Coordinates of C-alpha atoms and ligand atoms in Angstrom, one line a residue:
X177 CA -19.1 31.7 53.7
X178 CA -20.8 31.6 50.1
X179 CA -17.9 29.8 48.2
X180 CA -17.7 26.3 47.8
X181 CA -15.8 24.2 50.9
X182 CA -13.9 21.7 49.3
X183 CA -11.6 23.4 46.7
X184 CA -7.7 23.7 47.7
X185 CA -7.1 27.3 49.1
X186 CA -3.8 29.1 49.2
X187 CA -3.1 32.2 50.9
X188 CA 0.2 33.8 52.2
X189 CA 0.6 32.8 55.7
X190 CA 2.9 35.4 56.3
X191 CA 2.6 39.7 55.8
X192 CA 3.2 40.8 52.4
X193 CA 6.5 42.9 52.0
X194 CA 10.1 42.7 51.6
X195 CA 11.7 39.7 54.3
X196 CA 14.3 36.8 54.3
X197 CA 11.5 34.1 54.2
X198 CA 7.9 34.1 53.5
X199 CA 5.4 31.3 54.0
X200 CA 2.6 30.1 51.1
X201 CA 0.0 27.8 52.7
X202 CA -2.3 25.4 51.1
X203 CA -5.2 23.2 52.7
X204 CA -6.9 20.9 50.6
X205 CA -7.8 17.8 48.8
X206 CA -5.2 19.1 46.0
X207 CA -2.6 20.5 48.2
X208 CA -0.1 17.7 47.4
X209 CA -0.9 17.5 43.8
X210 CA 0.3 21.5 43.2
X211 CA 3.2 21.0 44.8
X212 CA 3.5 18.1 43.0
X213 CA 3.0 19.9 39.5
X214 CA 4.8 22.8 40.9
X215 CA 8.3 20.4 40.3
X216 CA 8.0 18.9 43.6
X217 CA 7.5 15.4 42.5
X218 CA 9.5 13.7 45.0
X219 CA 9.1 11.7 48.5
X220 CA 8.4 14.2 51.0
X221 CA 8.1 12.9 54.2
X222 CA 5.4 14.0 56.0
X223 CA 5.9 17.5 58.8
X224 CA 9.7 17.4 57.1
X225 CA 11.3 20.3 55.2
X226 CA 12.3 19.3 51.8
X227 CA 14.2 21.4 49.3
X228 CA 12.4 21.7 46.4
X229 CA 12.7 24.1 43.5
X230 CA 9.7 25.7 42.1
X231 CA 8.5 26.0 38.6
X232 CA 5.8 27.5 36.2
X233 CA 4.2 24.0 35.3
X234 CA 3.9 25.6 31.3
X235 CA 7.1 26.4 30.2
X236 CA 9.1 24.8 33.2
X237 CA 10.8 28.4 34.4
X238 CA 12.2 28.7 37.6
X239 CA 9.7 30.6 39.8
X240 CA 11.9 30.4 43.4
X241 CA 14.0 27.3 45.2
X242 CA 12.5 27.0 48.8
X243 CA 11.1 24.1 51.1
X244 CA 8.4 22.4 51.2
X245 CA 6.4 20.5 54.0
X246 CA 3.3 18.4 53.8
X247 CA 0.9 17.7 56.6
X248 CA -1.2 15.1 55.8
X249 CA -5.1 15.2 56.9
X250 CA -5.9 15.1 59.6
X251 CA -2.6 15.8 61.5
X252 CA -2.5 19.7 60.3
X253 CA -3.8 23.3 61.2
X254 CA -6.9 22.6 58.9
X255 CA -7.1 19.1 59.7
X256 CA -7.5 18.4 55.7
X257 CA -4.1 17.6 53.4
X258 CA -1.5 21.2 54.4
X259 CA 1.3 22.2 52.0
X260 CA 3.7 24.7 53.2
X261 CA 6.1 26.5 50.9
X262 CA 9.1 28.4 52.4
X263 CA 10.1 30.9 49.4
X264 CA 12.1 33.8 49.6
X265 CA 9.9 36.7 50.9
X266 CA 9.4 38.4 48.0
X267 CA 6.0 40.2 46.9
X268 CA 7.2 39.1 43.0
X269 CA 7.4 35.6 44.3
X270 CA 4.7 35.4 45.9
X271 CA 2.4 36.8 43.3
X272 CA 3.7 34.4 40.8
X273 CA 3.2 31.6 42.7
X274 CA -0.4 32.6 43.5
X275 CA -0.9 33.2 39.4
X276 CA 0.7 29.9 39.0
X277 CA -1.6 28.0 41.7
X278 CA -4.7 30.1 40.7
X279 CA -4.8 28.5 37.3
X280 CA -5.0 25.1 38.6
X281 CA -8.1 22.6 39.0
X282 CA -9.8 23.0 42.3
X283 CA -7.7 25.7 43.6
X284 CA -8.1 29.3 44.8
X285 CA -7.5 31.9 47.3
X286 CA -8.6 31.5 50.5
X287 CA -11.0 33.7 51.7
X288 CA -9.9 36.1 54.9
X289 CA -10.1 33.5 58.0
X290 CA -10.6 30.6 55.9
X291 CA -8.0 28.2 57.0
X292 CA -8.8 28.8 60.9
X293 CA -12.5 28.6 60.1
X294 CA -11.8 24.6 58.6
X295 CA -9.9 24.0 61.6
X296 CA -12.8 25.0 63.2
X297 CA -15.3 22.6 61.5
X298 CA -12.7 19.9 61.2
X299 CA -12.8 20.2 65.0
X300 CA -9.4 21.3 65.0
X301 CA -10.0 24.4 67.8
X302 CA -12.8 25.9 69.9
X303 CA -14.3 29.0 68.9
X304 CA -12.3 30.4 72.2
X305 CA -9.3 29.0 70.4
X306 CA -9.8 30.7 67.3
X307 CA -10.2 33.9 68.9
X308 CA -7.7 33.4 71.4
X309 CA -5.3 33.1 67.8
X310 CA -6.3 36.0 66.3
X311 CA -5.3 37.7 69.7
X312 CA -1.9 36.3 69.4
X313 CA -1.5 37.8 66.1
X314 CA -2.6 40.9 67.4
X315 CA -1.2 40.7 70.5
X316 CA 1.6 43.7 71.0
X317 CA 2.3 43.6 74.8
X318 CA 3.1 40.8 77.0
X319 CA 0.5 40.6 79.2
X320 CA -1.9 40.7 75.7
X321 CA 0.3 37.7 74.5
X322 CA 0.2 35.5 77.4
X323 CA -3.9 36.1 77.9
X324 CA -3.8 35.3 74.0
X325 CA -1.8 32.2 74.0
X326 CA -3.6 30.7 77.1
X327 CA -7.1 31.3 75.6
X328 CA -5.8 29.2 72.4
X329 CA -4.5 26.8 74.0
X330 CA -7.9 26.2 75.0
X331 CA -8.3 27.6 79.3
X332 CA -11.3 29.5 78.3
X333 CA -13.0 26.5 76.6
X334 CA -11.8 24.2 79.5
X335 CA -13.5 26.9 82.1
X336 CA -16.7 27.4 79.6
X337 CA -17.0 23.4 79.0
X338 CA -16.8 22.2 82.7
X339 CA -19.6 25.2 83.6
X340 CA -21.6 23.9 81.0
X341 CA -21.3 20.5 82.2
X342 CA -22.5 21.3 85.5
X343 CA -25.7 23.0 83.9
X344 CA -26.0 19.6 81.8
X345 CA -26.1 18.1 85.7
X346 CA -28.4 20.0 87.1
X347 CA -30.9 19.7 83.8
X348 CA -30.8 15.9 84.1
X349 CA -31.5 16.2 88.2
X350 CA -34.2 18.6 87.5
X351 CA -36.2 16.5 84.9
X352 CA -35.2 13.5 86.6
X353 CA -37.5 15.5 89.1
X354 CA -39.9 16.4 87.3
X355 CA -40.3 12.7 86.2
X356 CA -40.9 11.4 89.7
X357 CA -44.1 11.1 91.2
X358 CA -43.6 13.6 94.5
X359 CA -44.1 11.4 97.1
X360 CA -41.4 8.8 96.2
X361 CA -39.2 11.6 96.3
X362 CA -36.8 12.4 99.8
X363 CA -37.7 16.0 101.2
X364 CA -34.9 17.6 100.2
X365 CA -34.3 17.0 96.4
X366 CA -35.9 20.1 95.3
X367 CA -33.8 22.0 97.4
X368 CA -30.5 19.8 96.2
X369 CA -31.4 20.6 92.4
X370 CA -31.4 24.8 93.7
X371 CA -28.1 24.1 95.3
X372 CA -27.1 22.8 92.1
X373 CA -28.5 25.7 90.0
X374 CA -26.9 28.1 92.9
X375 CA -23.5 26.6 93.0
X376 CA -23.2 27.2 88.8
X377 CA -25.0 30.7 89.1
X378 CA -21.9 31.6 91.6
X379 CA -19.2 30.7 89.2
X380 CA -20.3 32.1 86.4
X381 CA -21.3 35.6 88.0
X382 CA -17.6 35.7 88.6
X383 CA -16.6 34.5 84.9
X384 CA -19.0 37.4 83.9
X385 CA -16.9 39.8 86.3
X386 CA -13.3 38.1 84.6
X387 CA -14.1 40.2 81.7
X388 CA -13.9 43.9 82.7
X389 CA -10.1 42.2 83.5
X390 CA -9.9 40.1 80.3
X391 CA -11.2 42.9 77.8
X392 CA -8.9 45.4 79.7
X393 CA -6.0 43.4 78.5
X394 CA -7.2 42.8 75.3
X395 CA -8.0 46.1 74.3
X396 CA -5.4 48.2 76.5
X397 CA -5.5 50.1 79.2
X398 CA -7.1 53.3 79.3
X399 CA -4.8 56.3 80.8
X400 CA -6.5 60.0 80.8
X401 CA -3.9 62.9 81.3
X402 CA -5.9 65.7 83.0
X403 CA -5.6 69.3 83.9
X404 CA -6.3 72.9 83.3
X405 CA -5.4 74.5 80.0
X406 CA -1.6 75.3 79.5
X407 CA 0.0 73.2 82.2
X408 CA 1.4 71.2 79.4
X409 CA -0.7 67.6 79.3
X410 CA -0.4 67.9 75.6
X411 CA 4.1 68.1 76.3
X412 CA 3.7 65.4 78.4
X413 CA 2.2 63.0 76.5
X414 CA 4.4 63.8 73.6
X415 CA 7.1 63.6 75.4
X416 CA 5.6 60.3 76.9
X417 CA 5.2 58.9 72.9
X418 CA 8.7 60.2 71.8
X419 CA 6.8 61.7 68.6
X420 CA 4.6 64.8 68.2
X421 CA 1.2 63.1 68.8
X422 CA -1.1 66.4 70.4
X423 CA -0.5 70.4 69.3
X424 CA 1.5 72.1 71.6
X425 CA 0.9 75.7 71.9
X426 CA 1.3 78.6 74.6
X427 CA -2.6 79.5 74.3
X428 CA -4.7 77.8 76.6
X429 CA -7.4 75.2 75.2
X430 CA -5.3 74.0 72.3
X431 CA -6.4 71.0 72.7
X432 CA -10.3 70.1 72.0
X433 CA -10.8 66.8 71.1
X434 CA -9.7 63.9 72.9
X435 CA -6.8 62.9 71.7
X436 CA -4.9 59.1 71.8
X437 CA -1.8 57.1 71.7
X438 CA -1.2 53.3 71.9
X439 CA 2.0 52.4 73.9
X440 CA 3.9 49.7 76.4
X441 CA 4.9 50.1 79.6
X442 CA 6.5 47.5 81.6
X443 CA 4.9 44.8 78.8
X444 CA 1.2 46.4 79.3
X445 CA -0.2 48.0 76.5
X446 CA -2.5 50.7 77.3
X447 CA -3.9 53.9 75.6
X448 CA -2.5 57.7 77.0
X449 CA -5.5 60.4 76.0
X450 CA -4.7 63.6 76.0
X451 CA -7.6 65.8 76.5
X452 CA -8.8 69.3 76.6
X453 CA -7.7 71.8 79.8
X454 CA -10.6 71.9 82.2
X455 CA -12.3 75.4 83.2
X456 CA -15.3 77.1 82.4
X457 CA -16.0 78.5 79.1
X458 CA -18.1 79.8 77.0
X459 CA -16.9 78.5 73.8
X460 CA -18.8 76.0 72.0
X461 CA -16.3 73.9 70.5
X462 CA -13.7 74.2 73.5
X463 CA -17.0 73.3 76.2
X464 CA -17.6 70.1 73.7
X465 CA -14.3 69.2 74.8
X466 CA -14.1 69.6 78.4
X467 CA -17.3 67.2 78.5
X468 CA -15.5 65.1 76.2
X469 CA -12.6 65.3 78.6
X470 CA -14.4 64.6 81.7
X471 CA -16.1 61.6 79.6
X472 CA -12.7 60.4 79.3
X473 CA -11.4 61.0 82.4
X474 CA -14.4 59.2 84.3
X475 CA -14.0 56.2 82.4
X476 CA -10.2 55.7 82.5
X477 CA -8.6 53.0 84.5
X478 CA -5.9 55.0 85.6
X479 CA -5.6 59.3 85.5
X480 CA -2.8 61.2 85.3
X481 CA -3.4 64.8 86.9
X482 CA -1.3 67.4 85.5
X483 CA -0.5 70.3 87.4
X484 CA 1.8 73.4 86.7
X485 CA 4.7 74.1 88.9
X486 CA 4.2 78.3 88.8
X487 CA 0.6 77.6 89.9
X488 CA 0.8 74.4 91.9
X489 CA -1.7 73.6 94.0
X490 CA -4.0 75.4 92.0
X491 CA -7.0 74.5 94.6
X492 CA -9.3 76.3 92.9
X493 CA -8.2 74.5 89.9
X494 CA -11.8 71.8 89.2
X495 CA -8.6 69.3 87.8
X496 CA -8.9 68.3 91.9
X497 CA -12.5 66.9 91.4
X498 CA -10.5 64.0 89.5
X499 CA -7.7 63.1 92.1
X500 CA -8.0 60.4 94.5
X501 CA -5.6 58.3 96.0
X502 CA -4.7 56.4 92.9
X503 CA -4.7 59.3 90.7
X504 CA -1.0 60.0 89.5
X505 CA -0.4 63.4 90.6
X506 CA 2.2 65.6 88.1
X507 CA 3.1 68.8 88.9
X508 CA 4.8 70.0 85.3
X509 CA 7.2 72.7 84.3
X510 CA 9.2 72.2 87.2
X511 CA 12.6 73.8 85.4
X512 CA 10.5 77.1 86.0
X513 CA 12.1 79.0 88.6
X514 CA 9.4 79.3 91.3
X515 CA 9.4 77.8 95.6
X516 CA 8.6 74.2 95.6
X517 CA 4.8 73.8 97.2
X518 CA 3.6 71.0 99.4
X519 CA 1.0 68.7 98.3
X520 CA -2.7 70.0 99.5
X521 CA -3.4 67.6 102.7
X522 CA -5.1 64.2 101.7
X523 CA -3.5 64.7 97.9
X524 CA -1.1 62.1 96.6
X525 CA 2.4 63.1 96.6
X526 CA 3.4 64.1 93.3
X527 CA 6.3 63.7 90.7
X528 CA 7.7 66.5 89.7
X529 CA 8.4 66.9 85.8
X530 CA 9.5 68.8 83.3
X531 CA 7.9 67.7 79.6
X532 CA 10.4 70.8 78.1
X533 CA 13.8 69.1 79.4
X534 CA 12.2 65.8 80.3
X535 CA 13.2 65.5 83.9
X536 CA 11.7 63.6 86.1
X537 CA 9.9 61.0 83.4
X538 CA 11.6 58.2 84.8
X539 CA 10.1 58.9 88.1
X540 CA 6.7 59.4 86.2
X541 CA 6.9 56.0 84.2
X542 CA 7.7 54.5 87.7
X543 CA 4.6 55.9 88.9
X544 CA 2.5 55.1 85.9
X545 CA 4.1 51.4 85.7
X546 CA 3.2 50.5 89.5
X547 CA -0.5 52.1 88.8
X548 CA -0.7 50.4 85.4
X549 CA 0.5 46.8 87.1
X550 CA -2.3 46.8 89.6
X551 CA -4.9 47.1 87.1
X552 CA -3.6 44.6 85.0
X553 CA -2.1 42.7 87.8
X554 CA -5.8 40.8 88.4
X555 CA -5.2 40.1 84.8
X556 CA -2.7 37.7 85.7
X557 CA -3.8 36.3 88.4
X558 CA -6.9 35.6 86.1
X559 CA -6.1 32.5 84.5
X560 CA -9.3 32.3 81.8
X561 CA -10.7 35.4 81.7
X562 CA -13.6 36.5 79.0
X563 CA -12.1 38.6 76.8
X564 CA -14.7 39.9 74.4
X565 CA -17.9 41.6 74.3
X566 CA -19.6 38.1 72.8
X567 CA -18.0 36.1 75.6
X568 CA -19.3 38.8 78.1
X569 CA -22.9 38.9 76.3
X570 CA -23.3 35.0 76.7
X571 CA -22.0 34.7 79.9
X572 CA -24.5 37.3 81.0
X573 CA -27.1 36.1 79.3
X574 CA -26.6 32.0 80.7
X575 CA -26.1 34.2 84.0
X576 CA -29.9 35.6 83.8
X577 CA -31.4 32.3 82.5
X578 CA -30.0 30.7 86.0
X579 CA -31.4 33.9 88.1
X580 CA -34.7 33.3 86.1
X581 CA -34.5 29.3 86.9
X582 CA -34.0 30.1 90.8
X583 CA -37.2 31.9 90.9
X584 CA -39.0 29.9 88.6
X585 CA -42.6 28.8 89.9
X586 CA -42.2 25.2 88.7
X587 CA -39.9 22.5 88.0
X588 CA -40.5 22.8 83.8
X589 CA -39.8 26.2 84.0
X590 CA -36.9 26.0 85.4
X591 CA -35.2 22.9 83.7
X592 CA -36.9 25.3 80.6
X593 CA -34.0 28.3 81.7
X594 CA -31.4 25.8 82.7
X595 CA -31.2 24.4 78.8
X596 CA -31.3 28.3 77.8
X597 CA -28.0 28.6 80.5
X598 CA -26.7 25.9 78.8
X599 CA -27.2 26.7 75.0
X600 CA -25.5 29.9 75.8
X601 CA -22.7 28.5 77.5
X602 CA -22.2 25.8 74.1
X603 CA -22.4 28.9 72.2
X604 CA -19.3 30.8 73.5
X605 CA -17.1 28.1 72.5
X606 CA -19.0 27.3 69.2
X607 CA -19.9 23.9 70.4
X608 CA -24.2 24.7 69.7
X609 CA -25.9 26.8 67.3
X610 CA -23.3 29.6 66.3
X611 CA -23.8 30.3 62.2
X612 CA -24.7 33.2 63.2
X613 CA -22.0 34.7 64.6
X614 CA -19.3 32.7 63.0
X615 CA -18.3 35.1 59.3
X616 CA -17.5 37.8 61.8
X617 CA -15.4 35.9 64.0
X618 CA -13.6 34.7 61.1
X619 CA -13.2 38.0 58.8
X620 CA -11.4 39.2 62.1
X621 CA -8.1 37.2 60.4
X622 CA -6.5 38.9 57.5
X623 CA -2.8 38.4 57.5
X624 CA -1.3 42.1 56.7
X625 CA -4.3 43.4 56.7
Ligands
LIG432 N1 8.8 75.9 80.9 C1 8.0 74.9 80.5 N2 7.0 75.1 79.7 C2 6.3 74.0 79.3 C3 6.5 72.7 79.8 N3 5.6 71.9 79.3 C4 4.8 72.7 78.5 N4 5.2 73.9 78.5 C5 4.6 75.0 77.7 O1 3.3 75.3 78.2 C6 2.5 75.7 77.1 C7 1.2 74.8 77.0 O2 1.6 73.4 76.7 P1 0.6 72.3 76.2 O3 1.3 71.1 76.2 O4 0.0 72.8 74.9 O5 -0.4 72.4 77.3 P2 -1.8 71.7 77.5 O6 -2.0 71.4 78.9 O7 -1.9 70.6 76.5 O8 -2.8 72.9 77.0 P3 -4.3 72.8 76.5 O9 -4.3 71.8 75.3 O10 -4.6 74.2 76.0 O11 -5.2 72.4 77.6 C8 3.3 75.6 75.8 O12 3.8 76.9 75.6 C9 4.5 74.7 76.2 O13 5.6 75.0 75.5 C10 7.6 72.6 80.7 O14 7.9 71.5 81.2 N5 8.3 73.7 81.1
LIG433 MG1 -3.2 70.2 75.0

């Protein structure tokens, strides 16, 4: 960040908008001293709430009565002097209280991220940490708020920190090695320091693999709804939303481009696209889709084949290239009056649905849910997962610098890959080298943005 580092900055700590209580935090050498020439020029106790009543510092007017508590440095988010005001949540109070504080010595807004980014160089949280936060105040199912809250509270930096230290090991082994003259050495050291190197490589090939779960539940899961034109994907996911999200219409290949909806099931959030009917055509635009479609479709986690009841099983119907056994099989439009058909052998049984009177969606949530919980399930079980693309980009890079040092013709080149393994794993928690990367990770918080 360009501006200076030691002013006082004060931001809203809370989403702008109309609420009962809103939150006005400041972090600073001068934090005391505004609240102090805001009218609050009593004891306050420190982590206490204090009544205080708040006033322009020029002509004395009441601005808002609230609370006030003071965190003194270094016991506080920032680790540097913290003033919180409680006001009522008000955009007029707010704004007059940041005119107020803006005209004072040494303070100013803070920029996006700013307060998490001194707690960051105060030592106050892990880069891990930090994002694991700004998952939390994303987070909008459960399983995105327990991954969240267990990568803040540091499991990722634990997981990260003891790999590294076992790369610090075998480093010191191998130049302790490299210092020895070979013949006062037993037979078998070399092949202890590979072990070494071997043993680490192990555990973090499978931290690499923790983050197709990690970014999974991060970002959502991914659910395709597929099928031929008309058999009503586009009803079903509407009806799936509870709002109009895709064009409904009675001629086929209405829908073209892929089309998407966040929800929660069962405390997973995951993304439904709806996608354009599959058949041949010779229509630019509409052939654009299906590819588009299939692109989808080949990269969801879970599928949801849509079949209609009057033409069910359709085996002609390419919508069958997609199903296997953990494909969600709908047959829709099942208030049509037309004989119930058996599944094709080898298909999944399916659940019959009607988007139009919205029978049978319990059935199909059920199915969706149970599909949906074994894909995040592993999430679970995974205690520190990577969860972003930079964690996943280290990890594989350390990864490659350990595959390099196992091959390596001599002992400098090797310990020369194992300090590479381990400056990338310091790097994913921020603990080596990470100006680079660290005005992105912090733009990332903007509250009510
Ligand atoms: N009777 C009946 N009609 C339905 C049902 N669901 C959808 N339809 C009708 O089927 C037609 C096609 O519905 P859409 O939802 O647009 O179908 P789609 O699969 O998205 O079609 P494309 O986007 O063209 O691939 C519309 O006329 C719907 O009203 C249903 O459960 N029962
Ligand atoms: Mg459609």
């Amino acid at each position: 960040m360009t501006v200076e580092a030691h002013a006082t900055i004060f931001a809203p700590a809370t989403a702008p908008g109309r609420a009962g209580v809103a939150v006005l935090r400041l972090s600073g050498p001068r934090a005391r001293e505004a609240l102090a020439t805001l009218g609050g020029t009593g004891a306050f106790p420190p982590r206490t709430l204090t009544m205080v009543a708040l006033r322009d510092p020029q002509d004395g007017e009441l601005i808002d009565r609230g609370m006030a508590a003071v965190f003194p440095a270094p016991h506080s988010f920032t680790g540097e002097d913290v003033v919180e005001l409680q006001v009522h949540g008000a955009d007029a109070v707010l704004a007059k209280l940041a005119e107020v504080l803006a005209k004072l010595p040494g303070l100013r807004w803070a920029e996006p991220g700013e307060f998490s980014r001194r707690a960051f160089d105060n030592g106050k949280m892990d880069l891990t940490a930090a994002e694991g936060l700004a998952d939390l105040l994303a987070a909008e199912s459960d399983s995105q708020r327990k991954q969240a809250l267990r990568q803040m509270d540091g499991a990722l930096a634990r997981r990260l920190d003891a790999l590294r230290g076992q790369g610090i090991d075998a480093l010191a082994f191998t130049e302790a090695v490299i210092d020895f003259p070979d013949d006062e050495l037993p037979d078998d050291t070399r092949a202890k320091g590979l072990g070494m190197i071997r043993a680490l490589r192990d555990a973090l090939a499978e931290l690499v693999d923790s983050a197709k779960i990690g970014t999974r539940v991060r970002q959502g899961i991914s659910v395709a709804v597929v099928g031929a034109p008309n058999v009503g994907k586009s009803s079903l996911v509407n009806r799936l939303a509870g709002w109009e999200v895709s064009i409904v219409s009675a001629t086929a290949g209405t829908t073209r481009d892929r089309v998407s909806v966040d929800l929660s099931v069962g405390g997973h959030a995951f993304t439904v696209l709806d996608t354009a009917g599959l058949r041949e055509t010779a229509e630019e635009i509409e052939a654009e889709g299906i590819r588009r479609a299939e692109r989808a479709v080949a990269s969801a986690d879970v599928r949801v084949a849509v079949f209609a009841a009057d033409t069910w099983p359709a085996l002609e119907d390419p919508t069958w290239r997609w199903v296997d056994s953990d494909t969600v099989v709908v047959v829709n439009k099942s208030d049509l009056d037309v004989p119930e058909c058996a599944a094709p052998a080898g298909a999944p049984e399916p659940v019959r649905v009607s988007a139009a009177t919205g029978a049978g969606f319990t059935t199909l949530t059920q199915a969706m849910r149970a599909r949906l919980a074994t894909v995040a399930g592993a999430a679970s079980g995974e205690a520190a997962p990577l969860t972003r693309e930079r964690h996943r980009v280290g990890a594989a890079a350390a990864l490659a610098a350990l595959d390099r040092a196992l091959g390596a013709p001599d002992l400098e080149l090797q310990a020369e890959d194992l300090r590479l393994a381990v400056r990338e794993l310091g790097r994913m928690t921020g603990r080596v080298d990470v100006e680079d990367v660290l005005d992105r990770i912090f733009s990332e918080f903007c509250i009510g943005k």
